[in-house]
Amino acid sequence: MTEQVVGESRPRTAKIDSARPVPRPVLRDELRSTFAMRSDQVGFLNQMIDRYGDIVQIRVLGIKMAMLNHPDYFEHVLVRNHENYNKDTFLFRAIAPILRGGLIGNVGGEPWRHQRRTMQPSFHRPQVAGFALNMTDETAQMLDRWDHQYQPSDVVNVSTELGQLAMRIVFRSLFGAKVGARGKAIEDMFFEANQIACAFFRFPLIPLTWPTPSHRRLAEIIRTMDGFVADIIADRVRSGEQHDDLLDAMLHAVDDVTGTGLSEQQLHREVLNLIIGGYETTSNSVSWLMHTVGTHPEVQRRLIDEVDTVLNGRAPTFDDVLNLKYTRMIVDETLRLYTPAWQTMRSSIEEDVIGGFHIPARSDLYLNIYALHRHPEFWPDPEAFDPDRFTPEEIAKRPKQAYIPFGSGPRICIGKHFALTELVIILAMIAQRYEVVIPPGCANVQPEPLITLHPKGGVHVRMVRR
């Protein structure tokens, strides 16, 4: 995009003048949208795509937006013309009291670029390699406890267990191994806050700024977590000690353009954003991994064979992750079907054309990643679970934007390498010790589309010692 004077309209082009309006549903579909979004959000969105194609106008709570469902459209918005699209949207405004201008929900522009430049080096591959021991150590402790706590006949809700594991890993990576009793207290508070946030995303939405009892409790938890982070920062500054954790890295991080770091207030907010991102997405992804592996015994057998061959009974290291190729393919296919961040939104700054359709300025765009990952043009038999979709040969056949579980473009998830390393390590270590068995009646787990894509009711399995 070229520079222009603030307040000055960009001249219309022939391309914009010839663009078609985004298809609008018939009145019946438009009238039923709010009820349908409440009762069966995923089903309704899929119906709109089936009836109207890969771009269609929908209404959510009376807000008009264009839903996109094609790799070319995603690439245009997230990559090629990303500077014309920010996060000044209904979705991110709704959760602003939680994210508070952190990296996840920052509208965009220079404030976001400063945050990204400052934080990005802390999440490069060499830095993530240093956190692999946290992942293996915490997973080993969980598995050792399982050995004594569960019998082969016990049915376990692994969603609860793996959520606790994800929280321990993110806390240890952020604050180090010596968080102490304060860490356990804040962990319990975060689980409570997450329940409130998930309940908020069940229609109808009651704004978080409304002083309901649960919203007041959420605000209290956030204040307490801010105080917890402030105490840790103060302890670090007083002691002058160096720590190999993310908090230390961010305390000393500097934007190489401006020469400045994160303010104390911004650091508090980014820490909470990292806890949200590190816990909420990973806990759901690992739960879905147990479901997909348990319901596909032939996949589980190949997984076990690879883990036994590559690791030969030892704990995986960061370097092993690249050699656990089939394990990674299972992770990728699970993320395709059950992407935790299954939806996102953008707002157009200026008018634009996407796929020949006119996008007026200040239009909300709804990017439905759940449907994109099931687009039949790029995913034959899209509902089938098949890790072999992610061989190098199959990947090369698809547009890059057909698979974006971590988003794409400059705003791709900053924790992508951390999350993939964590998922491969946890899955490999579980497969080393246990076989996942789905009890009768527990195989039909449905996705619950909340702030992330939850397995409704949790994933219940039997963990049989190998």
Short mmCIF file of C-alpha atoms in Angstrom, two decimals:
data_model
loop_
_atom_site.label_atom_id
_atom_site.label_comp_id
_atom_site.label_asym_id
_atom_site.label_seq_id
_atom_site.Cartn_x
_atom_site.Cartn_y
_atom_site.Cartn_z
CA MET A 1 0.00 0.00 0.00
CA THR A 2 1.19 3.54 -0.71
CA GLU A 3 1.17 6.37 1.78
CA GLN A 4 -1.69 8.85 1.74
CA VAL A 5 -2.74 11.85 3.77
CA VAL A 6 -4.91 11.01 6.79
CA GLY A 7 -8.55 11.61 5.96
CA GLU A 8 -7.93 11.58 2.23
CA SER A 9 -9.89 8.93 0.31
CA ARG A 10 -8.03 6.61 -2.00
CA PRO A 11 -9.24 7.01 -5.59
CA ARG A 12 -11.46 4.19 -6.78
CA THR A 13 -10.00 1.95 -9.45
CA ALA A 14 -11.57 0.19 -12.38
CA LYS A 15 -10.98 -3.08 -10.54
CA ILE A 16 -13.11 -1.89 -7.61
CA ASP A 17 -15.80 -0.44 -9.89
CA SER A 18 -16.15 -3.76 -11.72
CA ALA A 19 -16.18 -5.90 -8.58
CA ARG A 20 -19.35 -7.74 -7.60
CA PRO A 21 -21.03 -7.35 -4.22
CA VAL A 22 -20.50 -10.19 -1.76
CA PRO A 23 -23.37 -12.70 -2.12
CA ARG A 24 -26.14 -12.14 0.40
CA PRO A 25 -28.24 -15.03 1.74
CA VAL A 26 -31.94 -15.18 1.08
CA LEU A 27 -34.06 -13.52 3.75
CA ARG A 28 -34.94 -16.82 5.43
CA ASP A 29 -31.30 -17.71 6.05
CA GLU A 30 -30.49 -14.19 7.19
CA LEU A 31 -33.35 -14.14 9.71
CA ARG A 32 -32.38 -17.48 11.23
CA SER A 33 -28.68 -16.66 11.55
CA THR A 34 -28.67 -15.52 15.20
CA PHE A 35 -30.67 -18.53 16.39
CA ALA A 36 -28.60 -20.89 14.24
CA MET A 37 -25.31 -19.45 15.51
CA ARG A 38 -26.52 -20.14 19.04
CA SER A 39 -27.79 -23.68 18.48
CA ASP A 40 -25.32 -25.03 15.89
CA GLN A 41 -22.69 -22.49 14.92
CA VAL A 42 -20.46 -24.83 12.90
CA GLY A 43 -23.39 -26.46 11.12
CA PHE A 44 -24.91 -23.12 10.15
CA LEU A 45 -21.61 -21.77 8.78
CA ASN A 46 -21.11 -24.92 6.72
CA GLN A 47 -24.63 -24.56 5.31
CA MET A 48 -23.90 -21.00 4.22
CA ILE A 49 -20.77 -22.16 2.38
CA ASP A 50 -22.58 -25.06 0.73
CA ARG A 51 -25.41 -22.79 -0.48
CA TYR A 52 -23.54 -19.62 -1.43
CA GLY A 53 -19.90 -20.52 -2.05
CA ASP A 54 -16.52 -19.48 -0.66
CA ILE A 55 -17.51 -15.90 0.15
CA VAL A 56 -20.89 -15.00 1.63
CA GLN A 57 -22.36 -12.29 3.79
CA ILE A 58 -23.53 -13.42 7.23
CA ARG A 59 -24.87 -11.64 10.29
CA VAL A 60 -23.75 -12.39 13.84
CA LEU A 61 -25.67 -10.58 16.59
CA GLY A 62 -26.86 -8.15 13.91
CA ILE A 63 -23.31 -7.41 12.73
CA LYS A 64 -22.81 -7.86 9.00
CA MET A 65 -19.62 -9.57 7.89
CA ALA A 66 -18.23 -11.43 4.89
CA MET A 67 -17.24 -15.03 5.60
CA LEU A 68 -14.25 -16.30 3.60
CA ASN A 69 -13.46 -19.93 2.80
CA HIS A 70 -10.75 -20.18 0.14
CA PRO A 71 -6.93 -20.28 0.41
CA ASP A 72 -6.59 -17.44 -2.12
CA TYR A 73 -8.88 -15.21 -0.06
CA PHE A 74 -7.01 -16.02 3.17
CA GLU A 75 -3.70 -15.29 1.47
CA HIS A 76 -4.98 -11.93 0.25
CA VAL A 77 -6.14 -10.83 3.72
CA LEU A 78 -3.41 -12.35 5.89
CA VAL A 79 -0.37 -12.12 3.61
CA ARG A 80 -0.45 -10.14 0.35
CA ASN A 81 -2.54 -7.18 1.52
CA HIS A 82 -2.29 -7.66 5.29
CA GLU A 83 -1.62 -3.96 5.93
CA ASN A 84 -5.18 -3.19 4.85
CA TYR A 85 -6.67 -5.50 7.50
CA ASN A 86 -6.52 -5.08 11.26
CA LYS A 87 -8.19 -6.63 14.32
CA ASP A 88 -10.59 -3.79 15.05
CA THR A 89 -13.47 -6.28 14.96
CA PHE A 90 -16.36 -7.48 17.08
CA LEU A 91 -14.51 -10.65 18.15
CA PHE A 92 -11.42 -8.91 19.49
CA ARG A 93 -13.37 -6.02 20.99
CA ALA A 94 -15.46 -8.56 22.91
CA ILE A 95 -12.41 -10.13 24.58
CA ALA A 96 -10.42 -6.90 24.97
CA PRO A 97 -10.99 -6.85 28.77
CA ILE A 98 -9.01 -10.12 28.90
CA LEU A 99 -6.32 -9.52 26.29
CA ARG A 100 -5.97 -5.77 27.09
CA GLY A 101 -3.88 -4.81 24.09
CA GLY A 102 -1.58 -7.84 24.28
CA LEU A 103 -0.05 -9.29 21.16
CA ILE A 104 -2.98 -11.63 20.39
CA GLY A 105 -5.66 -8.96 20.20
CA ASN A 106 -3.70 -5.80 19.39
CA VAL A 107 -5.52 -3.98 16.60
CA GLY A 108 -2.39 -3.51 14.49
CA GLY A 109 -0.17 -0.74 13.24
CA GLU A 110 3.06 0.40 14.88
CA PRO A 111 2.09 -0.58 18.47
CA TRP A 112 1.63 -4.17 17.30
CA ARG A 113 4.83 -4.10 15.21
CA HIS A 114 6.80 -2.90 18.24
CA GLN A 115 5.40 -5.71 20.39
CA ARG A 116 6.11 -8.32 17.74
CA ARG A 117 9.68 -7.17 17.04
CA THR A 118 10.43 -7.10 20.76
CA MET A 119 9.01 -10.53 21.58
CA GLN A 120 9.75 -12.54 18.44
CA PRO A 121 13.41 -13.44 19.25
CA SER A 122 12.28 -15.18 22.45
CA PHE A 123 10.36 -17.72 20.34
CA HIS A 124 12.91 -18.60 17.66
CA ARG A 125 13.90 -22.26 17.33
CA PRO A 126 17.13 -22.04 19.40
CA GLN A 127 15.18 -20.49 22.27
CA VAL A 128 12.42 -23.12 22.01
CA ALA A 129 15.07 -25.86 22.17
CA GLY A 130 15.92 -24.63 25.64
CA PHE A 131 12.33 -25.25 26.79
CA ALA A 132 12.18 -28.86 25.56
CA LEU A 133 13.45 -30.13 28.92
CA ASN A 134 10.49 -28.45 30.65
CA MET A 135 8.18 -30.38 28.33
CA THR A 136 9.82 -33.78 28.82
CA ASP A 137 10.25 -33.37 32.57
CA GLU A 138 6.66 -32.29 33.25
CA THR A 139 5.27 -35.00 30.94
CA ALA A 140 7.39 -37.66 32.66
CA GLN A 141 6.09 -36.55 36.06
CA MET A 142 2.51 -36.86 34.81
CA LEU A 143 3.12 -40.33 33.39
CA ASP A 144 4.82 -41.51 36.59
CA ARG A 145 1.77 -40.38 38.53
CA TRP A 146 -0.53 -42.18 36.09
CA ASP A 147 1.38 -45.41 36.72
CA HIS A 148 0.29 -45.33 40.35
CA GLN A 149 -3.06 -43.57 40.06
CA TYR A 150 -4.85 -45.45 37.28
CA GLN A 151 -5.62 -49.07 36.54
CA PRO A 152 -6.00 -50.36 32.94
CA SER A 153 -9.77 -50.60 33.44
CA ASP A 154 -10.13 -46.99 34.65
CA VAL A 155 -11.77 -44.51 32.30
CA VAL A 156 -9.89 -41.23 32.53
CA ASN A 157 -10.95 -37.78 31.35
CA VAL A 158 -7.57 -36.95 29.83
CA SER A 159 -8.75 -33.46 28.91
CA THR A 160 -8.48 -32.50 32.59
CA GLU A 161 -5.12 -34.21 33.04
CA LEU A 162 -3.59 -32.76 29.88
CA GLY A 163 -4.93 -29.30 30.63
CA GLN A 164 -3.05 -29.38 33.92
CA LEU A 165 0.07 -30.58 32.08
CA ALA A 166 -0.18 -27.74 29.55
CA MET A 167 -0.51 -25.22 32.37
CA ARG A 168 2.53 -26.60 34.23
CA ILE A 169 4.63 -26.44 31.06
CA VAL A 170 3.66 -22.86 30.24
CA PHE A 171 4.20 -21.70 33.84
CA ARG A 172 7.59 -23.39 34.06
CA SER A 173 8.66 -21.97 30.70
CA LEU A 174 7.52 -18.50 31.72
CA PHE A 175 8.67 -18.35 35.32
CA GLY A 176 11.15 -21.19 35.80
CA ALA A 177 10.93 -24.25 38.01
CA LYS A 178 10.84 -22.33 41.33
CA VAL A 179 7.52 -20.54 41.17
CA GLY A 180 6.41 -22.05 44.47
CA ALA A 181 3.02 -21.85 46.17
CA ARG A 182 2.12 -18.61 44.40
CA GLY A 183 2.35 -20.46 41.10
CA LYS A 184 -0.12 -23.12 42.23
CA ALA A 185 -2.54 -20.46 43.46
CA ILE A 186 -2.38 -18.52 40.21
CA GLU A 187 -2.73 -21.76 38.23
CA ASP A 188 -6.01 -22.49 40.05
CA MET A 189 -7.19 -18.94 39.40
CA PHE A 190 -6.40 -19.22 35.71
CA PHE A 191 -8.47 -22.39 35.37
CA GLU A 192 -11.39 -20.51 36.95
CA ALA A 193 -10.85 -17.53 34.64
CA ASN A 194 -10.77 -19.84 31.62
CA GLN A 195 -14.13 -21.34 32.60
CA ILE A 196 -15.64 -17.84 32.81
CA ALA A 197 -14.17 -16.89 29.41
CA CYS A 198 -15.48 -20.07 27.77
CA ALA A 199 -18.95 -19.53 29.24
CA PHE A 200 -18.87 -16.01 27.78
CA PHE A 201 -18.62 -17.47 24.26
CA ARG A 202 -21.87 -19.38 24.60
CA PHE A 203 -24.54 -17.31 22.88
CA PRO A 204 -26.04 -14.91 23.72
CA LEU A 205 -22.92 -12.89 24.56
CA ILE A 206 -23.12 -10.63 27.61
CA PRO A 207 -20.33 -8.02 27.31
CA LEU A 208 -17.47 -8.59 29.73
CA THR A 209 -17.76 -4.93 30.75
CA TRP A 210 -21.19 -5.65 32.27
CA PRO A 211 -20.71 -6.17 36.04
CA THR A 212 -22.20 -9.65 36.38
CA PRO A 213 -20.86 -11.74 39.31
CA SER A 214 -18.73 -13.88 37.00
CA HIS A 215 -17.36 -10.88 35.11
CA ARG A 216 -16.44 -9.15 38.38
CA ARG A 217 -14.68 -12.34 39.46
CA LEU A 218 -12.79 -12.43 36.15
CA ALA A 219 -11.61 -8.84 36.65
CA GLU A 220 -10.49 -9.73 40.19
CA ILE A 221 -8.50 -12.72 38.89
CA ILE A 222 -6.78 -10.59 36.26
CA ARG A 223 -5.79 -8.03 38.91
CA THR A 224 -4.42 -10.84 41.09
CA MET A 225 -2.42 -12.30 38.22
CA ASP A 226 -1.01 -8.85 37.45
CA GLY A 227 0.10 -8.61 41.07
CA PHE A 228 1.69 -12.05 40.86
CA VAL A 229 3.70 -11.06 37.79
CA ALA A 230 4.65 -7.72 39.38
CA ASP A 231 6.00 -9.56 42.44
CA ILE A 232 8.11 -11.90 40.31
CA ILE A 233 9.47 -9.00 38.25
CA ALA A 234 10.35 -7.09 41.42
CA ASP A 235 12.13 -10.18 42.82
CA ARG A 236 14.11 -10.54 39.60
CA VAL A 237 15.17 -6.90 39.58
CA ARG A 238 16.21 -6.99 43.25
CA SER A 239 18.21 -10.21 42.95
CA GLY A 240 19.91 -9.41 39.65
CA GLU A 241 19.93 -13.15 38.90
CA GLN A 242 19.71 -14.51 35.37
CA HIS A 243 17.01 -17.07 34.58
CA ASP A 244 16.54 -19.24 31.51
CA ASP A 245 12.84 -18.57 31.14
CA LEU A 246 10.56 -16.51 28.93
CA LEU A 247 9.96 -13.84 31.55
CA ASP A 248 13.67 -13.12 31.77
CA ALA A 249 13.94 -13.05 27.99
CA MET A 250 11.10 -10.54 27.71
CA LEU A 251 12.45 -8.43 30.58
CA HIS A 252 15.64 -7.89 28.61
CA ALA A 253 14.14 -7.88 25.09
CA VAL A 254 14.66 -4.77 22.97
CA ASP A 255 13.00 -3.71 19.72
CA ASP A 256 15.91 -3.48 17.26
CA VAL A 257 14.17 -0.62 15.42
CA THR A 258 13.24 1.67 18.31
CA GLY A 259 15.80 0.48 20.87
CA THR A 260 13.07 0.18 23.52
CA GLY A 261 11.63 -2.81 25.35
CA LEU A 262 8.26 -3.60 26.87
CA SER A 263 6.88 -1.34 29.57
CA GLU A 264 6.09 -2.98 32.91
CA GLN A 265 2.36 -2.70 32.21
CA GLN A 266 2.76 -4.18 28.73
CA LEU A 267 4.88 -7.00 30.12
CA HIS A 268 2.08 -7.92 32.55
CA ARG A 269 -0.37 -8.05 29.66
CA GLU A 270 1.90 -10.09 27.42
CA VAL A 271 2.50 -12.64 30.18
CA LEU A 272 -1.25 -13.15 30.56
CA ASN A 273 -1.60 -13.43 26.77
CA LEU A 274 1.13 -16.10 26.72
CA ILE A 275 -0.58 -18.05 29.49
CA ILE A 276 -3.88 -17.91 27.60
CA GLY A 277 -2.27 -18.94 24.31
CA GLY A 278 0.02 -21.55 25.84
CA TYR A 279 -2.67 -23.22 27.91
CA GLU A 280 -5.93 -22.93 26.02
CA THR A 281 -4.72 -24.05 22.61
CA THR A 282 -2.32 -26.79 23.76
CA SER A 283 -4.68 -28.42 26.24
CA ASN A 284 -7.37 -28.78 23.60
CA SER A 285 -4.92 -29.99 20.93
CA VAL A 286 -3.47 -32.74 23.14
CA SER A 287 -6.97 -33.86 24.10
CA TRP A 288 -7.89 -34.13 20.43
CA LEU A 289 -4.66 -36.08 19.81
CA MET A 290 -5.77 -38.69 22.35
CA HIS A 291 -9.12 -38.90 20.59
CA THR A 292 -7.71 -39.29 17.07
CA VAL A 293 -5.05 -41.80 18.09
CA GLY A 294 -7.45 -43.81 20.22
CA THR A 295 -10.08 -44.04 17.49
CA HIS A 296 -7.55 -45.12 14.83
CA PRO A 297 -5.66 -48.22 16.06
CA GLU A 298 -3.66 -48.55 12.82
CA VAL A 299 -2.39 -44.99 13.24
CA GLN A 300 -1.51 -45.71 16.86
CA ARG A 301 0.47 -48.81 15.85
CA ARG A 302 2.56 -46.81 13.37
CA LEU A 303 3.06 -44.14 16.01
CA ILE A 304 4.31 -46.66 18.57
CA ASP A 305 6.63 -48.30 16.03
CA GLU A 306 8.20 -44.95 15.13
CA VAL A 307 8.59 -43.84 18.75
CA ASP A 308 10.20 -47.14 19.74
CA THR A 309 12.57 -47.02 16.78
CA VAL A 310 13.65 -43.38 17.04
CA LEU A 311 13.80 -43.05 20.83
CA ASN A 312 14.61 -46.62 21.90
CA GLY A 313 13.12 -46.05 25.34
CA ARG A 314 14.74 -42.70 26.20
CA ALA A 315 13.07 -39.33 26.62
CA PRO A 316 12.91 -37.26 23.42
CA THR A 317 15.14 -34.25 22.95
CA PHE A 318 14.50 -31.20 20.83
CA ASP A 319 16.64 -32.72 18.05
CA ASP A 320 14.47 -35.86 18.07
CA VAL A 321 11.39 -33.88 17.12
CA LEU A 322 12.54 -33.59 13.49
CA ASN A 323 13.04 -37.38 13.30
CA LEU A 324 9.59 -38.19 14.66
CA LYS A 325 8.10 -37.60 11.22
CA TYR A 326 4.94 -39.72 11.50
CA THR A 327 4.28 -38.36 14.99
CA ARG A 328 4.36 -34.86 13.50
CA MET A 329 2.02 -35.97 10.69
CA ILE A 330 -0.49 -37.13 13.31
CA VAL A 331 -0.20 -33.75 15.02
CA ASP A 332 -0.74 -31.92 11.72
CA GLU A 333 -3.78 -33.96 10.73
CA THR A 334 -5.31 -33.51 14.18
CA LEU A 335 -4.75 -29.75 13.95
CA ARG A 336 -6.39 -29.79 10.52
CA LEU A 337 -9.58 -31.33 11.84
CA TYR A 338 -9.60 -29.69 15.27
CA THR A 339 -7.72 -26.43 14.98
CA PRO A 340 -7.98 -24.79 18.43
CA ALA A 341 -8.01 -21.25 16.98
CA TRP A 342 -10.77 -22.27 14.60
CA GLN A 343 -11.97 -18.77 13.72
CA THR A 344 -10.61 -15.26 13.49
CA MET A 345 -11.68 -11.89 12.16
CA ARG A 346 -10.25 -8.88 10.38
CA SER A 347 -11.54 -5.44 9.43
CA SER A 348 -10.73 -3.68 6.17
CA ILE A 349 -9.12 -0.26 6.52
CA GLU A 350 -9.80 0.78 2.92
CA GLU A 351 -12.07 -0.72 0.28
CA ASP A 352 -10.62 -3.70 -1.54
CA VAL A 353 -11.41 -6.53 -3.96
CA ILE A 354 -11.17 -10.18 -2.94
CA GLY A 355 -11.73 -12.81 -5.61
CA GLY A 356 -13.61 -10.31 -7.75
CA PHE A 357 -15.91 -9.26 -4.87
CA HIS A 358 -16.05 -5.73 -3.49
CA ILE A 359 -15.06 -5.27 0.15
CA PRO A 360 -16.08 -1.79 1.37
CA ALA A 361 -13.88 0.08 3.84
CA ARG A 362 -14.42 -0.85 7.50
CA SER A 363 -15.97 -4.19 6.61
CA ASP A 364 -15.73 -7.08 9.06
CA LEU A 365 -14.34 -10.31 7.58
CA TYR A 366 -14.93 -13.67 9.24
CA LEU A 367 -12.18 -16.21 8.52
CA ASN A 368 -13.55 -19.69 9.15
CA ILE A 369 -10.46 -21.89 9.52
CA TYR A 370 -12.55 -24.90 10.58
CA ALA A 371 -14.30 -24.93 7.20
CA LEU A 372 -11.14 -24.02 5.25
CA HIS A 373 -9.44 -27.15 6.58
CA ARG A 374 -12.32 -29.19 5.19
CA HIS A 375 -12.55 -27.55 1.77
CA PRO A 376 -13.24 -30.53 -0.58
CA GLU A 377 -11.23 -28.97 -3.40
CA PHE A 378 -8.05 -29.36 -1.36
CA TRP A 379 -8.94 -32.11 1.12
CA PRO A 380 -10.47 -35.24 -0.45
CA ASP A 381 -12.82 -37.01 1.98
CA PRO A 382 -12.26 -34.07 4.35
CA GLU A 383 -13.81 -35.57 7.49
CA ALA A 384 -11.58 -38.66 7.37
CA PHE A 385 -8.55 -38.74 9.65
CA ASP A 386 -5.49 -39.50 7.51
CA PRO A 387 -1.99 -38.39 8.64
CA ASP A 388 -0.60 -39.36 5.22
CA ARG A 389 -2.08 -36.10 3.92
CA PHE A 390 1.07 -34.55 5.36
CA THR A 391 3.77 -36.40 3.50
CA PRO A 392 6.07 -33.95 1.66
CA GLU A 393 4.53 -35.01 -1.66
CA GLU A 394 0.96 -34.32 -0.52
CA ILE A 395 1.88 -31.00 1.09
CA ALA A 396 3.42 -29.84 -2.20
CA LYS A 397 0.10 -30.42 -4.02
CA ARG A 398 -1.85 -27.93 -1.90
CA PRO A 399 -1.83 -24.15 -1.71
CA LYS A 400 0.10 -23.03 1.35
CA GLN A 401 -2.91 -21.24 2.79
CA ALA A 402 -5.09 -24.36 2.68
CA TYR A 403 -3.62 -25.34 6.06
CA ILE A 404 -3.12 -22.57 8.62
CA PRO A 405 -3.67 -23.85 12.19
CA PHE A 406 -1.43 -21.06 13.51
CA GLY A 407 -2.68 -18.35 11.16
CA SER A 408 -0.50 -16.92 8.43
CA GLY A 409 1.44 -13.85 7.36
CA PRO A 410 3.08 -11.35 9.72
CA ARG A 411 0.55 -12.16 12.46
CA ILE A 412 1.18 -15.91 12.47
CA CYS A 413 1.13 -17.28 16.02
CA ILE A 414 4.34 -16.28 17.77
CA GLY A 415 4.35 -19.57 19.71
CA LYS A 416 4.06 -21.88 16.69
CA HIS A 417 7.45 -23.61 17.13
CA PHE A 418 6.91 -23.92 20.88
CA ALA A 419 3.47 -25.49 20.41
CA LEU A 420 4.52 -27.97 17.72
CA THR A 421 7.53 -29.08 19.76
CA GLU A 422 5.34 -29.50 22.83
CA LEU A 423 2.65 -31.52 21.01
CA VAL A 424 5.15 -33.89 19.37
CA ILE A 425 7.01 -34.47 22.65
CA ILE A 426 3.86 -35.11 24.71
CA LEU A 427 2.37 -37.48 22.12
CA ALA A 428 5.64 -39.39 21.72
CA MET A 429 6.13 -39.81 25.47
CA ILE A 430 2.56 -41.01 26.02
CA ALA A 431 2.96 -43.53 23.16
CA GLN A 432 6.20 -44.80 24.72
CA ARG A 433 4.41 -45.85 27.87
CA TYR A 434 0.70 -46.23 27.15
CA GLU A 435 -1.76 -47.46 24.57
CA VAL A 436 -4.83 -45.25 24.26
CA VAL A 437 -8.04 -47.30 24.25
CA ILE A 438 -11.45 -45.76 23.64
CA PRO A 439 -14.13 -47.38 25.83
CA PRO A 440 -17.46 -48.35 24.24
CA GLY A 441 -19.71 -45.33 23.88
CA CYS A 442 -16.88 -42.79 24.17
CA ALA A 443 -15.74 -42.59 20.54
CA ASN A 444 -18.24 -39.97 19.33
CA VAL A 445 -16.68 -36.78 20.72
CA GLN A 446 -18.20 -33.63 19.26
CA PRO A 447 -16.38 -30.31 18.85
CA GLU A 448 -17.69 -27.46 20.99
CA PRO A 449 -16.91 -24.13 19.28
CA LEU A 450 -16.10 -21.78 22.14
CA ILE A 451 -13.18 -19.34 22.34
CA THR A 452 -11.22 -22.35 21.07
CA LEU A 453 -12.46 -25.70 19.73
CA HIS A 454 -13.10 -27.86 22.78
CA PRO A 455 -13.91 -31.57 22.81
CA LYS A 456 -17.41 -31.39 24.28
CA GLY A 457 -17.52 -33.15 27.62
CA GLY A 458 -13.82 -34.02 27.42
CA VAL A 459 -12.02 -37.02 25.95
CA HIS A 460 -12.53 -40.19 27.99
CA VAL A 461 -10.10 -43.07 27.43
CA ARG A 462 -8.43 -46.01 29.10
CA MET A 463 -4.66 -45.68 29.38
CA VAL A 464 -3.27 -49.22 29.13
CA ARG A 465 0.35 -49.64 30.20
CA ARG A 466 2.46 -51.13 27.39
#
